Amino acid sequence: MADANSPAVQPKTKGLFIKTYGCQMNVYDSERMRDVLKPLGYEPVDAPEQADLVVLNTCHIREKATEKVFSELGRLRELKQETGGVLRIAVAGCVAQAEGEEIMRREPAVDMVVGPQAYHRLPEMIARLARKTGDVLETDFAADEKFDALPKSRQVDGPSAFLSVQEGCDKFCSFCVVPYTRGAEYSRSVDAIVAEARELARQGVREVVLIGQNVNAWHGAAPAHDPKGGEWGLGGLIRHVAKIGGIERIRYTTSHPSDMEDDLIAAHGEVEQLAPFLHLPVQAGSDRVLKAMNRKHTAEDYLRIIERVRLARPDIALASDFIVGFPGETEKDFEDTLALVKAVGFAQAYSFKYSPRPGTPAAGMQLQVDEAVKDERLARLQRLINDQATSFNRATIGRRMKVLFTRKGKREGQALGYSPYMQPVHVDEAMHVSNRMAEVEVLDATMSSLKGRLVEAAALA
Ligand code: 5AD
Ligand code: SF4
């Protein structure tokens, strides 16, 4: 027993290595897992070899993502053998949710499986593991319980941080696993979000990125101080977060066209801190394909939304996601996608070959498209998108803009930041700009980044 004079017992420091796959939600969850494990003495280390616990925070969105997890587990099994079985291995995230029991069966080296709504229970699971009692597979859906249980403090590394405001999805696009792995749509309360945003600002965060699988489906009861009362949408939340001192930039991702409400669009023209950037996945340009995807909007609906967004914020940078080779997609359907891309003019876009996911309606559809055809369409779409990204970036040469510098560049003395349009920007004056916003003149541009010069270097120094 500890005697009254001995110092408080500190848990022994243990190494924690979290490898994150997939989307921003997983990046956020990995940071929160780190916060959850900190009181147990776990501190981040740089490599699995230095760790006592390795967590793979997995992604199930496409087949390749899942395959990567199983091959990584193979490597970790060998590492675990080298440690004489001491290393603990946990699988978290969406593969854990979808295939937890299969993972436990197929890979005995795995000690724990924890779904995206259950990682607040990791400390109990680790205790059960040590005592060799109880379940080490937790895949309940209880987003409210999770957020209530997570530590109020957050440890952040730089001037930009993700803040999860919404989880899950009720849209059920026919190709997508998210409604099954992340569960039903859930919105956190205004108070909980504002408290977390304040905590981030207190730690020096300048940019908050409001994230959710379907972030613009976020809605919540207006707080008591709002005389109008009623329900807020994401536009209302953004206006509120913009009032928190220290928050210089706000972004949100990822959105669904059906939830682009008038007030959110208006916020793009009215809230100074809201970055002129919108990631609004459309997936395809053919109405026939959009219907089969269960997207609940047409190509024309999407173009009208873009028109309204541009009316509110003419310089907005637009980004999107595309799937090529969805079952039944013909050459004509694919050309409709190219036509939509040409009609919009994107600053950037992600494009993927359709990947059948177990349990989703599209996986069982007739007329699956040949892999070679998918490859060819993907290459054509990416050429067009790359041309548009290059034009967008080159059009900013000569302009001055506020860049938020988040990390060091690859070269000595170089810093990397992001423009308001989410373009990566390199400057050579790293010594002046770590973790802050600074004005930059754009000197040059490629498809994927800008080169700039600090306008206020002297003043900042
Ligand atoms: N196959 C290919 N791409 C997919 N996406 C989601 N599910 C699939 C799938 N089964 C893409 C969509 C989505 C992005 C996150 O991943 O474009 O917007
Ligand atoms: Fe998946 Fe569609 Fe929901 Fe996006 S809106 S998470 S693509 S089901």
PDB file of C-alpha atoms in Angstrom, residues 175 194 245 286 300 325 383:
ATOM      1  CA  PHE A 175     -22.114   1.750 -53.068  1.00  0.00           C
ATOM      2  CA  VAL A 194     -18.320  25.148 -28.662  1.00  0.00           C
ATOM      3  CA  GLY A 245     -11.613  34.485 -30.115  1.00  0.00           C
ATOM      4  CA  SER A 286     -25.327  10.824 -65.315  1.00  0.00           C
ATOM      5  CA  GLU A 300     -28.792  19.521 -62.817  1.00  0.00           C
ATOM      6  CA  GLY A 325     -17.307   2.199 -63.371  1.00  0.00           C
ATOM      7  CA  ARG A 383      -6.435  13.966 -66.810  1.00  0.00           C
TER       8      ARG A 383
END
